[in-house]
N, CA, C and O of each residue as an XYZ file, in Angstrom:
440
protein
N     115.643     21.524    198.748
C     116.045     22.745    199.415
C     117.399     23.230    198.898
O     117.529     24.422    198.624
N     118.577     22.237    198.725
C     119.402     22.517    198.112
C     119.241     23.423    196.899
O     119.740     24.530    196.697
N     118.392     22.666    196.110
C     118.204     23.590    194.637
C     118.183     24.984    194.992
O     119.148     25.656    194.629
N     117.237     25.553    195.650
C     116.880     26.625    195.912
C     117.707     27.336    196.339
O     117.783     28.412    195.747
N     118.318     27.202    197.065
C     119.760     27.917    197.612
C     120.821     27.797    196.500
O     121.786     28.561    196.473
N     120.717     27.270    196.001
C     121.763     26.820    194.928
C     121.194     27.980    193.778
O     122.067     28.327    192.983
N     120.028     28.532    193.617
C     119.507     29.048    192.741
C     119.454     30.276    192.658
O     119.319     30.852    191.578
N     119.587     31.079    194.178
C     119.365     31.895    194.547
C     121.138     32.552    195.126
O     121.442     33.624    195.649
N     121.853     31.547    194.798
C     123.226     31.882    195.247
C     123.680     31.765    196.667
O     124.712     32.324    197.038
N     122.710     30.838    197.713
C     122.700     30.721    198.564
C     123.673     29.724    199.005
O     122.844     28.881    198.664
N     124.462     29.155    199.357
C     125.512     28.084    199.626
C     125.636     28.193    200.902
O     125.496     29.177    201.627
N     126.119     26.296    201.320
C     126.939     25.819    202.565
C     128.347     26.406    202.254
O     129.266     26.703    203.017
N     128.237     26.481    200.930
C     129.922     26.317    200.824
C     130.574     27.740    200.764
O     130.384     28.678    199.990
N     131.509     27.567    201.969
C     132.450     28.805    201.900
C     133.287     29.467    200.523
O     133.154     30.618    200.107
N     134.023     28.585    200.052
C     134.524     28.874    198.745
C     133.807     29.189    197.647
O     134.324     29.375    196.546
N     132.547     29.270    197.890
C     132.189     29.584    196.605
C     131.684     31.584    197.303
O     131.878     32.682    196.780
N     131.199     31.289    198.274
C     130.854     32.868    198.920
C     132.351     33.907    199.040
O     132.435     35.134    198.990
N     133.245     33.040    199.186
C     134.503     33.613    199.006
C     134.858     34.554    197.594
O     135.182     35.714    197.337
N     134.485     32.838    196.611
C     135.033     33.692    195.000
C     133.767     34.821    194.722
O     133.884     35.696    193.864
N     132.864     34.712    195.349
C     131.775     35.988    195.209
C     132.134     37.135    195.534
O     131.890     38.172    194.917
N     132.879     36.987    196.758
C     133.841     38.093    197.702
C     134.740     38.855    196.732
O     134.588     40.029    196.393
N     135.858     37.877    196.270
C     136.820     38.102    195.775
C     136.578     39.120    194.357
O     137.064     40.222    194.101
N     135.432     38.086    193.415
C     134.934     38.948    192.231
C     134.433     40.472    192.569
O     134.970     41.411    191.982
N     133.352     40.705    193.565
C     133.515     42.040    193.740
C     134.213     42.728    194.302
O     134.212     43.956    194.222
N     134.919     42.062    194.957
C     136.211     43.247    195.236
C     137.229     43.822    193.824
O     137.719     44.911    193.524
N     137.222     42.698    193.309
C     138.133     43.459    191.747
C     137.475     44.315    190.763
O     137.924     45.200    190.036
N     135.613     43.559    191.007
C     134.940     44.984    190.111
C     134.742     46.231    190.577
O     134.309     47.146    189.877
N     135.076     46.343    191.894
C     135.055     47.560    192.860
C     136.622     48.440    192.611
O     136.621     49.641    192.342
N     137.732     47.742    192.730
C     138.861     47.779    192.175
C     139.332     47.982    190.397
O     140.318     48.242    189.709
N     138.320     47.758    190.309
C     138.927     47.944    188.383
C     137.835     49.220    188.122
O     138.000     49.951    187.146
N     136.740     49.427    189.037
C     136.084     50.639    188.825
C     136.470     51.868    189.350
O     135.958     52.937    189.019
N     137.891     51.657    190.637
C     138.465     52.632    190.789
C     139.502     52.815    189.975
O     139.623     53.922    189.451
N     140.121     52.143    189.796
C     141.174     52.048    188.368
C     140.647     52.697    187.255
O     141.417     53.165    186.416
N     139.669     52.772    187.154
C     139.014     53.245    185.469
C     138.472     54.659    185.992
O     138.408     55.555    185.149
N     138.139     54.896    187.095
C     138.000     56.567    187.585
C     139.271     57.133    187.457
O     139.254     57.983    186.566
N     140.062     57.044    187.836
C     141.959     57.082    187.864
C     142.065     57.878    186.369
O     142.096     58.994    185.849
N     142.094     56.373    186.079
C     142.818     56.637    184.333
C     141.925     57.232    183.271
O     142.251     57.410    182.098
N     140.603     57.557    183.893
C     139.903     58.843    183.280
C     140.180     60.247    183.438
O     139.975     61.203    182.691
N     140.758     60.137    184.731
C     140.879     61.779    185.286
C     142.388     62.006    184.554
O     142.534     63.127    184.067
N     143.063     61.452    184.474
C     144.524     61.010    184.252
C     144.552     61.812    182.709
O     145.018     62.861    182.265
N     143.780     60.681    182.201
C     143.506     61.016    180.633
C     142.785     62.364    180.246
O     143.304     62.914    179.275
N     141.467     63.155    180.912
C     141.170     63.571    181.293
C     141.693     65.290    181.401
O     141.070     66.328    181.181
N     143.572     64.957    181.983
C     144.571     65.973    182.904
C     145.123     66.017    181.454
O     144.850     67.053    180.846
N     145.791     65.160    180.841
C     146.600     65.063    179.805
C     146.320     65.427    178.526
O     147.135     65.480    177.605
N     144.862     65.743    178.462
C     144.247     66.739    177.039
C     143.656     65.410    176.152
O     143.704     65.353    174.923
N     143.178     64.518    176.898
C     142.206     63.398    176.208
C     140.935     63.290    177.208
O     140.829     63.672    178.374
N     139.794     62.492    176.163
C     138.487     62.430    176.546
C     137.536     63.078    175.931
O     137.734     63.721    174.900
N     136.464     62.972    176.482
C     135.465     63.601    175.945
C     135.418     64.671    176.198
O     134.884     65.273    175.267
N     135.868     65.721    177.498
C     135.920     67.036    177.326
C     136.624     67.944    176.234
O     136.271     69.076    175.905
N     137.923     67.055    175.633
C     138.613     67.527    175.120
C     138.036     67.689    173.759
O     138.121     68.767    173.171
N     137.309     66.398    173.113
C     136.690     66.425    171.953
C     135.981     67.579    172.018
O     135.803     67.870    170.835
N     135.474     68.404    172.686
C     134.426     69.469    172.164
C     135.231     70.240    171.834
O     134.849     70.692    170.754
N     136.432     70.820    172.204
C     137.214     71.479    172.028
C     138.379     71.453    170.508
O     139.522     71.882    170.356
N     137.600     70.872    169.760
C     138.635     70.679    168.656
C     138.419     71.216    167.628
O     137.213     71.011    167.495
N     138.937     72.124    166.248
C     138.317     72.533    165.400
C     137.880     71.787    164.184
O     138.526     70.805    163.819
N     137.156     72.064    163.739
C     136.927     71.305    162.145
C     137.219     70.323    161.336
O     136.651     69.338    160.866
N     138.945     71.172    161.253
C     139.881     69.844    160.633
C     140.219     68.359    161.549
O     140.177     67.167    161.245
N     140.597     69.169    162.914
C     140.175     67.683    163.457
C     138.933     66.767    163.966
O     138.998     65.650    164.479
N     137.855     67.506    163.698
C     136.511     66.595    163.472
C     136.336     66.286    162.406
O     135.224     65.799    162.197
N     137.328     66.399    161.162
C     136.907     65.785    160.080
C     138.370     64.633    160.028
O     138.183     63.646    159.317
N     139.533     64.710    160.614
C     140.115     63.653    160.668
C     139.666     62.852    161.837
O     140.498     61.947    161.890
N     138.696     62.654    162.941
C     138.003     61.455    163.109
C     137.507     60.870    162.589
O     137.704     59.655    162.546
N     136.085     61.881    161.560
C     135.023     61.041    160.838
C     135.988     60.169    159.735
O     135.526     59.047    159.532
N     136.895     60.387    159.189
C     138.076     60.078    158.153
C     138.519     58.509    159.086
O     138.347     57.473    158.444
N     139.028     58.376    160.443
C     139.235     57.440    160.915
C     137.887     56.655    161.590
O     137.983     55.563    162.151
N     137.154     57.088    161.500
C     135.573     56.514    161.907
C     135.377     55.747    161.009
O     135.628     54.543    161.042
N     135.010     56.221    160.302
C     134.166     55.714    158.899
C     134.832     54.923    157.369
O     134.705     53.853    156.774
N     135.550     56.146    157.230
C     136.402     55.445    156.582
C     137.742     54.104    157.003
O     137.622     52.939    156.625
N     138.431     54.398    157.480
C     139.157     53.508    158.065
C     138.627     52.731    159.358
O     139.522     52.439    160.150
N     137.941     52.526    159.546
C     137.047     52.041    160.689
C     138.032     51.836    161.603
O     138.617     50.772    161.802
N     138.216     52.937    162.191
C     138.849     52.558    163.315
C     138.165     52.673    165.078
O     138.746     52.684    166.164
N     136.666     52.745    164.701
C     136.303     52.553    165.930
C     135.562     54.028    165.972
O     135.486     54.666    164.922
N     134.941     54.635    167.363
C     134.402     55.431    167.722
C     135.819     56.666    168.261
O     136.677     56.332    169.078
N     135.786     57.705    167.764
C     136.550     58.495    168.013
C     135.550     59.915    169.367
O     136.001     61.047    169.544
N     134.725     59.578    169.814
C     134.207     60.028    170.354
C     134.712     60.609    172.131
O     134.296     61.429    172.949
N     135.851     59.580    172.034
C     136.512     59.819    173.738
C     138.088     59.139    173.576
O     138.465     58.056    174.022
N     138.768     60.008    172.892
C     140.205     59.352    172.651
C     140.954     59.760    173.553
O     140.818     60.809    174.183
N     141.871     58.883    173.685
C     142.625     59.027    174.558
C     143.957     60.071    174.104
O     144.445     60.267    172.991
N     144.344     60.689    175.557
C     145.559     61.570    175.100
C     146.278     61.495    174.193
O     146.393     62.403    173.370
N     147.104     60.081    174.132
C     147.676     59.962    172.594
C     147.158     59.913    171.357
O     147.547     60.543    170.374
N     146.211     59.098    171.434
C     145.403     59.397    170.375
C     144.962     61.267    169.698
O     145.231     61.648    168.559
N     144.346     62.017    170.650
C     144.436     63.167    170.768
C     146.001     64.253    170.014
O     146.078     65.277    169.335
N     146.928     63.359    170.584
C     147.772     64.184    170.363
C     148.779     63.803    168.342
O     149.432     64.540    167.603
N     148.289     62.111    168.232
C     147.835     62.072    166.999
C     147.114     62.786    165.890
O     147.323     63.178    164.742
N     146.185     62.763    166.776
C     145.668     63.474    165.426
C     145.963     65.011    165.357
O     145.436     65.618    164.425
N     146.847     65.802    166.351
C     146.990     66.580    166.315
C     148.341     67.104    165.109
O     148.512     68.035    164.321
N     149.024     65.992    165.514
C     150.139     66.063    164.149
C     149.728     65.730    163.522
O     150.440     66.076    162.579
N     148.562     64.919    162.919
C     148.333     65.194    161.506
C     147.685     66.393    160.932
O     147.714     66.846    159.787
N     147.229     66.702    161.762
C     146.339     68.498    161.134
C     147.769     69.143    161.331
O     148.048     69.692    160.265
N     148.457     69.254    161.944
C     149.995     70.213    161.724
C     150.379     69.448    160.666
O     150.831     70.416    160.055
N     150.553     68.690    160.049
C     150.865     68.255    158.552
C     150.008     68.496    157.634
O     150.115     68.792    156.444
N     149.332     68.371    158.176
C     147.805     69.115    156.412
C     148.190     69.909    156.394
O     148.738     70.315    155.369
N     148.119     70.933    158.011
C     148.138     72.771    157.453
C     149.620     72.896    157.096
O     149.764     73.864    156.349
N     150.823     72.245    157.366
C     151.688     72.606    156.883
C     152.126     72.396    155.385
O     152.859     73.149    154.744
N     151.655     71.461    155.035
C     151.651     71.033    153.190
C     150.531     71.661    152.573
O     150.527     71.644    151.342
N     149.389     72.322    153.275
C     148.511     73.450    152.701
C     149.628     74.746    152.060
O     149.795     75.297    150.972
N     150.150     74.818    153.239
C     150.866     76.218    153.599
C     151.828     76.478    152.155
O     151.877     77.524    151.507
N     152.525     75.259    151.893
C     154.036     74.976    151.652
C     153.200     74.604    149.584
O     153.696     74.728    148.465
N     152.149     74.259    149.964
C     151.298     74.270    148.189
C     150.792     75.541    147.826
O     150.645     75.907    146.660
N     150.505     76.264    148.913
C     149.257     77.409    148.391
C     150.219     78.611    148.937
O     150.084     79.625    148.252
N     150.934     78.710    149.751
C     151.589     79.938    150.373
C     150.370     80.690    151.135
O     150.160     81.891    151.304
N     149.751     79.707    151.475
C     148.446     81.083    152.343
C     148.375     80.000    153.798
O     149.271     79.162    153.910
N     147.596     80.055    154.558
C     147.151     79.397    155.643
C     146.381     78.813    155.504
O     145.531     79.193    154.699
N     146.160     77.235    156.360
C     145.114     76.880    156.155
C     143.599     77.664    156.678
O     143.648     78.614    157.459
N     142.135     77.075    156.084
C     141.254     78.382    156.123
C     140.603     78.226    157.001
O     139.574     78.848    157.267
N     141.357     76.911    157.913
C     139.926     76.283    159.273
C     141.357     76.722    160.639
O     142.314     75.982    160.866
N     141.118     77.954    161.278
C     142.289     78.404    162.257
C     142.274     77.158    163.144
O     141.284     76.529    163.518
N     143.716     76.896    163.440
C     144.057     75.736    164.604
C     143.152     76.507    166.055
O     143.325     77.679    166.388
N     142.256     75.599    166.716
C     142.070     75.815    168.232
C     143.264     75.358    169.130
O     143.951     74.380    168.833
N     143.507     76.239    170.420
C     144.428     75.641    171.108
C     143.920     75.374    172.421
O     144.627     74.808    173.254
């Protein structure tokens, strides 16, 4: 009979129904934490809403850090990240600018 309870997560024992307690309370807690620091991120001009919103040059400096530099999925970056790659497209178009005297030909979105 033991087994069975034992199998099924059933216990005499308090401490162990406790650390059961305890574990979902922190995955309940780290899932409000991660709603938080989505909306957060979210407020601050990162995420996935923000990615739709980007022009050209900076969907081609993800695939550039995607693929080439493997740096992971650029699909939901975070604000800083975001705001990374934003100075680097203000450095392309500005060393475009400063080589060619014209503008770059992909207009910055704001």
């Amino acid at each position: 009979m033991d087994f069975l309870q034992k199998a099924l997560g059933k216990s005499d024992d308090n401490q162990s129904s406790e650390q059961f307690h305890e574990q979902q309370k922190k995955q309940e807690d780290n899932g409000f934490a991660a709603d938080i620091k989505a909306k957060l991120n979210a407020a601050m001009g990162g995420g996935q809403e923000s990615e739709k919103n980007e022009d050209l040059l900076d969907k081609g400096i993800d695939y550039v850090q995607q693929y080439i530099l493997k740096q992971g999925a650029q699909d939901d970056e975070s604000a800083f990240e975001q705001a990374k790659d934003d100075a680097i497209a203000d450095f392309i178009r500005s060393q475009y600018k400063s080589s060619t005297g014209k503008e770059f030909p992909i207009p910055d979105k704001e």
